[in-house]
Amino acid sequence: MDMNQYLSMFIDESNDHLQSLNESMMGLEANPDDLSIVQVIFRSAHTLKGMAATMGFEDLASLTHQMENVLDLVRNNKLRMQDFIFDTLFKSLDALESMVEDITAGGEGKADVSAIVTSLQAIVRGEVPTAAGAAAEVTAAAQKTGDAPVFLDEFQYSVLQQSLQEGHQVLYVDVAIRQDCQLKAVRAYMVFDLLERSGEVVKSFPSVQDIEQEKFDYGFSLYYITQKDASEIQSMILNLSEIDKVTALALDQETLEQMVQDMAAATVEAPVQEAAAPEAAPAAAPVREEAIKAAAAKTVAAPSRTIRVDIERLDVLMNLFSELLIDRVRLEQLATEVQNSDLTETVEHMGRVSGDLQNIVMKLRMVPVDTVFNRFPRMVRDLAKSLDKKIDLIVTGAETELDRTVIDEIGDPLVHLLRNAVDHGVEGVQERIAAGKPETGTINLRAFHSGNHVFIEIEEDGAGINPQKILKSAVKKGILTQDQAAGYSDDEAIQLLFSPGFSTAEVISDVSGRGVGLDVVKSKITSLGGNVVVYSTFGKGTNFSVQLPLTLSIIAAMLVRLGSEKYAIPLSSIVETGIVKKTQIRTIHSNKMIEFRNGHIPLLSLSKFFSVPDFDESTEEETEIVVVRKGERLVALAVQDFIGQNEIVIKNLGKYLPEVQGISGATILGDGQVALIIDPNAFIK
Amino acid sequence: MAEDIKVIVFKLGSEEYGIEVEKVQTIERMMPITRVPKTYSFIKGVINLRGVVIPVIDLRGRFGIEEADHTDQTRIIIVNVNAMEVGFIVDSANDVIDLNRDSIDTPPEVVGGIRAKYLDGVAKIGEERLLIMLNLNEVLNKGEIVQLESLEG
């Protein structure tokens, strides 16, 4: 069967599942005892596995399968979530993500995940290093004493305790294989196989892995949960050939405790773990109720009433639609000529309908910012972890919609700002405590509509920006002179962060400060027709506020005339329009200049620049000008007439035309004519 | 026996040219063209073809033939090559013929010069007619355009 036709669907859905897995895992990390979240995760992983297997992506399927094994233990209360498991599961998600990326790029989704799989399998077997040194110590201790009781960690201990409470048998089984056994690993495997048929091995020494590799002498011991009696188990194992001796010891609460205490005496690590256990449990409890509510709310919202549409089809729809609008204008003209009231009425009605249609078409291209935001919680978590900080990311307004074209572009600048907030903004735990703040920092990521714009804010309660330090640094880097710096207000000083070549990072860390500064963020956002400002209170925190246009494909523009030609100038870069008299134009170094706001700015002849055949303003007594801006610099463009302000749909000039100097695209006017859009940046060097 | 291909036939001056029909999207009557400044002289500008902005090349200008006034017969042939949509202004286009691949000969050496690059071959139809098959990749090759410009300049 040809699977290619399902491939894009597979990729889309896999990404959805990975996203929801990531989100749920984060939720679970916040409430590790909430089994309802585990269920959600399990189902998602299961679906993903099924899809991958159907599509023939074996590596993907087998990795998800291993994850499922772990999750299955968790949801059945046989395993308690803890840091190591979280880290491993997150690593698995990353691996899955890169596999899906590979598939998206046309690959086969193959990856070497043996390390992760080994960790996952180890978790399933109950070998979880609770503390970095614990695992090593177990091995060391066990090797010393040979057949010493198997070391139990906190959660294995609690599993055994729970089993006892639920009336299961907990056995400590010691098996010795005959010295002349040829294939002792196989024999051991048979013992495990047998045991697993009627119960569960919680922990064995040596580890199952070592046993498989014959890394043991002629005996091994294990903790075993079953319904059967010790004697029954004992005889079952003895029935296997080449078994020398079996002792199965039934444990009760007391003996179990005793064994653990013996261990505690034997190792230094154990008391720490024991102390940690009771502390963790009550702390998690109150959160649980809330989490369940949250999870419930989520499930209700889940059934989506959307379909996926190829963005290219939407573009075709847009094109067809603009054609329809042009025909409408034609019909309206005809109707006024014909003066037939029926016709006029119909055309008017058509006008209204097409107006509504236009709105709908535009809305189809709107995408919630969530599609960009959804990867941030995970990113912040990982970053905070690697920097050893505690940070809560609170996302609000993720449902705010933006045009697809803008969404595609804002990801990188936002990532940069967020990394900045985590790395430079929020302080480390010690610093925060010293400053009298809660040890967990908060980053608020907000999106909201305001007028024709969408605002995205990244606000943290970190150390804030020290304006004096910035001014000092700016002087040192030669961006300002000492005198200039003295005249800067605190607020102005903070905006200097966006100047090229400026970075406050004193130490270049792994996270940011790789030479890409906030100036890049600023220029990217400006190129989208947006703006970014920063507010900061020293010691209290910083807020980066990004203002974005709703869409990039429709902009407000000023239409101007140059002879028989019409051009559009984006309103966002226009500072002012006006008229200057010939006498006001001066020539400095053979460049024409005009006075503007207490300074002189160059006056550029658009007709000369574009060699317009039928217009030249040099003969005019009064010249219409449009003052445009790029950053701080201004230039006045001389035009013949202003036609008026209009919303225009931006189109590109086609693949064949090389980049045309001074032109950023084209638009189709109401009469079907093409007008070129002027790129004001081209006039400002 | 080589296959038959369908070819759109158009005229520039007295010469007849051919483009394989698969590469032609539509043939349009002359329509308003918006001049695009600061580009090659043979790029006449852009048109609005049902909502899509498409650049238009004057083929006479491209081949260095003197440009002619547009008439009723003037057509814009919209071709689509390598995902590039481009319009060609031609004197007229009113024929589609079947051509056997065998009847296309490589262009004779004599033709020579820059123009030979744009030719795929020459086909003989009947006794009198010679059809010049265009190599669209070369016609639209921008590297070549730069070279042309520098020759002219």
Coordinates of N, CA, C and O in Angstrom, one line a residue, chain A residues 192-288:
Chain A
F192 N 13.4 -16.2 35.9 CA 12.7 -14.9 35.9 C 11.4 -15.1 35.1 O 10.3 -14.6 35.5
D193 N 11.5 -15.9 34.0 CA 10.3 -16.1 33.2 C 9.2 -16.8 34.0 O 8.0 -16.4 34.0
L194 N 9.6 -17.8 34.8 CA 8.7 -18.5 35.6 C 8.1 -17.6 36.7 O 6.9 -17.6 36.9
L195 N 8.9 -16.8 37.3 CA 8.5 -16.0 38.4 C 7.5 -15.0 37.8 O 6.4 -14.7 38.4
E196 N 7.8 -14.4 36.7 CA 6.9 -13.4 36.1 C 5.6 -13.9 35.7 O 4.6 -13.1 35.5
R197 N 5.4 -15.2 35.6 CA 4.1 -15.7 35.2 C 3.2 -15.6 36.4 O 2.0 -15.5 36.2
S198 N 3.7 -15.6 37.6 CA 2.8 -15.6 38.7 C 3.1 -14.4 39.7 O 2.7 -14.5 40.8
G199 N 3.7 -13.4 39.2 CA 4.0 -12.3 40.1 C 4.9 -11.3 39.4 O 5.0 -11.3 38.2
E200 N 5.6 -10.5 40.2 CA 6.4 -9.5 39.6 C 7.7 -9.4 40.4 O 7.7 -9.3 41.6
V201 N 8.8 -9.3 39.6 CA 10.1 -9.1 40.3 C 10.3 -7.6 40.4 O 10.3 -6.9 39.4
V202 N 10.5 -7.2 41.6 CA 10.6 -5.7 41.8 C 12.1 -5.3 41.6 O 12.4 -4.3 41.0
K203 N 12.9 -6.2 42.1 CA 14.3 -5.8 42.1 C 15.2 -7.0 42.2 O 14.8 -7.9 43.0
S204 N 16.2 -7.1 41.4 CA 17.1 -8.2 41.6 C 18.5 -7.8 41.7 O 18.9 -6.7 41.3
F205 N 19.3 -8.7 42.3 CA 20.7 -8.4 42.3 C 21.4 -9.7 41.9 O 21.1 -10.8 42.4
P206 N 22.3 -9.7 40.9 CA 22.7 -8.5 40.2 C 21.5 -8.0 39.3 O 20.5 -8.7 39.3
S207 N 21.6 -6.9 38.6 CA 20.5 -6.4 37.8 C 20.2 -7.4 36.7 O 21.1 -8.2 36.3
V208 N 19.0 -7.3 36.2 CA 18.6 -8.2 35.1 C 19.5 -8.1 34.0 O 19.9 -9.1 33.3
Q209 N 20.0 -6.9 33.7 CA 20.9 -6.7 32.6 C 22.2 -7.4 32.8 O 22.6 -8.1 31.9
D210 N 22.7 -7.3 34.0 CA 23.9 -8.0 34.3 C 23.8 -9.5 34.2 O 24.6 -10.2 33.6
I211 N 22.6 -10.0 34.7 CA 22.4 -11.4 34.6 C 22.3 -11.9 33.2 O 22.9 -12.9 32.8
E212 N 21.6 -11.1 32.3 CA 21.5 -11.4 30.9 C 22.9 -11.6 30.3 O 23.1 -12.4 29.4
Q213 N 23.8 -10.7 30.7 CA 25.2 -10.7 30.2 C 26.1 -11.7 30.9 O 27.3 -11.6 30.8
E214 N 25.5 -12.5 31.7 CA 26.3 -13.5 32.5 C 27.2 -12.8 33.5 O 28.3 -13.4 33.8
K215 N 26.9 -11.6 33.9 CA 27.8 -11.0 34.9 C 27.4 -11.3 36.3 O 27.0 -10.4 37.1
F216 N 27.3 -12.6 36.6 CA 27.1 -13.0 38.0 C 27.7 -14.4 38.2 O 28.1 -15.1 37.3
D217 N 27.9 -14.7 39.5 CA 28.5 -15.9 39.8 C 27.5 -17.1 39.6 O 27.1 -17.3 38.4
Y218 N 27.1 -17.7 40.7 CA 26.1 -18.8 40.4 C 24.9 -18.6 41.3 O 24.1 -19.5 41.5
G219 N 24.7 -17.3 41.7 CA 23.5 -17.1 42.4 C 23.0 -15.7 42.2 O 23.7 -14.8 41.8
F220 N 21.7 -15.5 42.5 CA 21.2 -14.1 42.5 C 20.0 -14.1 43.4 O 19.4 -15.1 43.8
S221 N 19.7 -12.9 43.9 CA 18.6 -12.8 44.8 C 17.6 -11.7 44.3 O 18.0 -10.8 43.5
L222 N 16.4 -11.7 44.7 CA 15.4 -10.8 44.2 C 14.2 -10.6 45.2 O 14.0 -11.4 46.0
Y223 N 13.6 -9.4 45.0 CA 12.4 -9.1 45.7 C 11.2 -9.4 44.8 O 11.3 -9.0 43.6
Y224 N 10.2 -10.1 45.3 CA 9.2 -10.6 44.4 C 7.8 -10.4 45.0 O 7.6 -10.7 46.2
I225 N 6.9 -9.9 44.2 CA 5.5 -9.8 44.7 C 4.7 -10.8 44.0 O 4.7 -11.0 42.8
T226 N 3.9 -11.5 44.8 CA 3.1 -12.6 44.2 C 1.9 -12.9 45.1 O 1.8 -12.4 46.2
Q227 N 1.0 -13.7 44.6 CA -0.1 -14.2 45.5 C 0.2 -15.5 46.1 O -0.5 -16.0 47.0
K228 N 1.2 -16.2 45.5 CA 1.5 -17.6 46.0 C 2.4 -17.6 47.2 O 3.0 -16.6 47.6
D229 N 2.4 -18.7 47.9 CA 3.2 -18.9 49.1 C 4.6 -19.1 48.8 O 5.0 -19.5 47.7
A230 N 5.5 -18.8 49.8 CA 6.9 -18.9 49.6 C 7.3 -20.4 49.2 O 8.1 -20.6 48.3
S231 N 6.7 -21.3 49.9 CA 7.1 -22.7 49.6 C 6.7 -23.1 48.2 O 7.4 -23.8 47.5
E232 N 5.6 -22.6 47.8 CA 5.1 -22.9 46.4 C 6.1 -22.4 45.4 O 6.5 -23.1 44.5
I233 N 6.5 -21.2 45.6 CA 7.5 -20.6 44.7 C 8.8 -21.4 44.7 O 9.4 -21.7 43.7
Q234 N 9.2 -21.7 45.9 CA 10.4 -22.4 46.1 C 10.4 -23.7 45.3 O 11.4 -24.0 44.6
S235 N 9.3 -24.5 45.4 CA 9.3 -25.8 44.7 C 9.2 -25.6 43.2 O 9.7 -26.3 42.4
M236 N 8.5 -24.5 42.8 CA 8.4 -24.2 41.4 C 9.7 -24.0 40.8 O 10.1 -24.5 39.7
I237 N 10.6 -23.2 41.4 CA 11.9 -22.9 40.9 C 12.8 -24.2 40.9 O 13.5 -24.5 40.0
L238 N 12.6 -24.9 42.0 CA 13.4 -26.1 42.1 C 13.1 -27.2 41.0 O 13.9 -28.0 40.7
N239 N 11.9 -27.1 40.5 CA 11.5 -28.0 39.4 C 12.3 -27.8 38.2 O 12.4 -28.6 37.3
L240 N 12.9 -26.6 38.0 CA 13.8 -26.3 36.9 C 15.0 -27.1 37.1 O 15.5 -27.3 38.2
S241 N 15.6 -27.5 36.0 CA 16.9 -28.3 36.1 C 18.0 -27.4 36.4 O 17.9 -26.1 36.2
E242 N 19.1 -27.9 36.9 CA 20.3 -27.2 37.2 C 20.2 -26.2 38.2 O 21.0 -25.3 38.3
I243 N 19.1 -26.2 39.0 CA 19.1 -25.3 40.1 C 19.6 -26.0 41.4 O 19.1 -27.1 41.7
D244 N 20.5 -25.3 42.0 CA 21.1 -26.0 43.2 C 20.3 -25.8 44.5 O 19.9 -26.7 45.1
K245 N 19.9 -24.5 44.7 CA 19.3 -24.3 46.0 C 18.4 -23.0 45.8 O 18.7 -22.1 45.1
V246 N 17.2 -23.1 46.5 CA 16.3 -21.9 46.5 C 15.9 -21.6 47.9 O 15.4 -22.5 48.6
T247 N 16.0 -20.4 48.3 CA 15.4 -20.0 49.6 C 14.4 -18.9 49.3 O 14.8 -17.9 48.7
A248 N 13.2 -19.1 49.6 CA 12.2 -18.0 49.4 C 11.7 -17.6 50.8 O 11.2 -18.4 51.6
L249 N 11.9 -16.3 51.1 CA 11.6 -15.9 52.5 C 10.4 -14.9 52.4 O 10.5 -13.9 51.7
A250 N 9.3 -15.2 53.0 CA 8.2 -14.3 53.0 C 8.4 -13.1 54.0 O 8.8 -13.3 55.1
L251 N 8.2 -11.9 53.5 CA 8.4 -10.8 54.3 C 7.1 -10.2 54.7 O 6.2 -10.2 54.0
D252 N 7.1 -9.6 56.0 CA 6.0 -8.8 56.4 C 6.5 -7.4 56.6 O 7.7 -7.1 56.4
Q253 N 5.6 -6.5 57.0 CA 6.0 -5.1 57.2 C 7.3 -4.9 58.0 O 8.2 -4.2 57.6
E254 N 7.3 -5.7 59.1 CA 8.4 -5.6 60.0 C 9.7 -6.0 59.5 O 10.7 -5.3 59.5
T255 N 9.7 -7.2 58.9 CA 10.9 -7.7 58.3 C 11.4 -6.9 57.2 O 12.6 -6.6 57.0
L256 N 10.5 -6.4 56.4 CA 10.8 -5.5 55.3 C 11.5 -4.3 55.8 O 12.6 -3.9 55.4
E257 N 10.9 -3.7 56.8 CA 11.5 -2.5 57.4 C 12.8 -2.8 58.0 O 13.8 -2.0 57.8
Q258 N 12.9 -3.9 58.7 CA 14.2 -4.3 59.2 C 15.3 -4.4 58.2 O 16.4 -3.9 58.4
M259 N 14.9 -5.0 57.1 CA 15.9 -5.2 56.0 C 16.4 -3.8 55.5 O 17.5 -3.6 55.2
V260 N 15.4 -2.9 55.3 CA 15.7 -1.6 54.8 C 16.6 -0.9 55.9 O 17.6 -0.2 55.5
Q261 N 16.3 -1.1 57.1 CA 17.1 -0.4 58.1 C 18.5 -0.9 58.2 O 19.5 -0.2 58.4
D262 N 18.6 -2.2 58.0 CA 19.9 -2.8 57.9 C 20.7 -2.1 56.8 O 21.9 -1.8 56.9
M263 N 20.0 -1.9 55.7 CA 20.6 -1.3 54.5 C 21.1 0.1 55.0 O 22.1 0.6 54.6
A264 N 20.2 0.8 55.7 CA 20.4 2.2 56.1 C 21.7 2.3 56.9 O 22.5 3.2 56.8
A265 N 21.9 1.3 57.7 CA 23.1 1.2 58.5 C 24.3 1.0 57.6 O 25.4 1.5 57.9
A266 N 24.1 0.2 56.6 CA 25.2 -0.2 55.8 C 25.6 0.9 54.8 O 26.8 1.1 54.5
T267 N 24.7 1.7 54.4 CA 25.1 2.8 53.5 C 24.8 4.2 54.1 O 23.9 4.3 54.9
V268 N 25.4 5.2 53.6 CA 25.2 6.5 54.1 C 24.0 7.2 53.3 O 23.4 8.0 53.8
E269 N 23.8 6.7 52.1 CA 22.9 7.3 51.2 C 21.4 7.2 51.7 O 20.6 8.0 51.7
A270 N 21.2 6.0 52.3 CA 19.8 5.6 52.5 C 19.0 6.5 53.4 O 17.9 6.8 53.1
P271 N 19.6 7.0 54.6 CA 18.8 7.8 55.5 C 18.2 9.1 54.7 O 17.1 9.5 55.0
V272 N 19.0 9.6 53.9 CA 18.6 10.8 53.1 C 17.3 10.5 52.4 O 16.4 11.2 52.4
Q273 N 17.4 9.3 51.7 CA 16.2 8.9 50.9 C 15.0 8.7 51.8 O 13.9 9.1 51.4
E274 N 15.2 8.1 52.9 CA 14.1 7.8 53.8 C 13.4 9.0 54.3 O 12.2 9.2 54.3
A275 N 14.3 10.0 54.6 CA 13.8 11.3 55.1 C 13.0 12.0 54.0 O 12.0 12.6 54.2
A276 N 13.4 11.8 52.8 CA 12.8 12.5 51.7 C 11.4 12.0 51.4 O 10.5 12.7 51.0
A277 N 11.3 10.7 51.6 CA 10.0 10.0 51.2 C 8.8 10.6 51.9 O 7.9 11.1 51.2
P278 N 8.7 10.7 53.2 CA 7.5 11.2 53.9 C 7.3 12.6 53.5 O 6.1 13.1 53.5
E279 N 8.3 13.3 53.3 CA 8.2 14.8 53.1 C 7.5 15.0 51.7 O 6.7 15.9 51.6
A280 N 7.9 14.2 50.8 CA 7.4 14.4 49.4 C 5.9 14.2 49.3 O 5.2 14.9 48.7
A281 N 5.5 13.1 50.0 CA 4.1 12.7 49.9 C 3.0 13.7 50.2 O 2.2 14.1 49.4
P282 N 3.1 14.3 51.5 CA 2.0 15.2 51.8 C 2.1 16.5 51.0 O 1.1 17.1 50.7
A283 N 3.3 16.9 50.6 CA 3.4 18.1 49.8 C 2.6 18.0 48.5 O 2.1 19.0 48.1
A284 N 2.6 16.8 47.9 CA 2.0 16.7 46.6 C 0.5 16.7 46.7 O -0.2 17.0 45.8
A285 N 0.0 16.2 47.9 CA -1.4 16.0 48.0 C -2.3 17.1 47.7 O -3.3 17.0 46.9
P286 N -2.1 18.3 48.3 CA -3.1 19.4 48.1 C -3.2 19.8 46.6 O -4.3 20.3 46.2
V287 N -2.1 19.7 45.9 CA -2.2 20.1 44.5 C -3.1 19.3 43.7 O -3.6 19.7 42.7
R288 N -3.2 18.0 44.1 CA -3.8 17.0 43.3 C -5.2 17.4 42.8 O -5.5 17.3 41.6

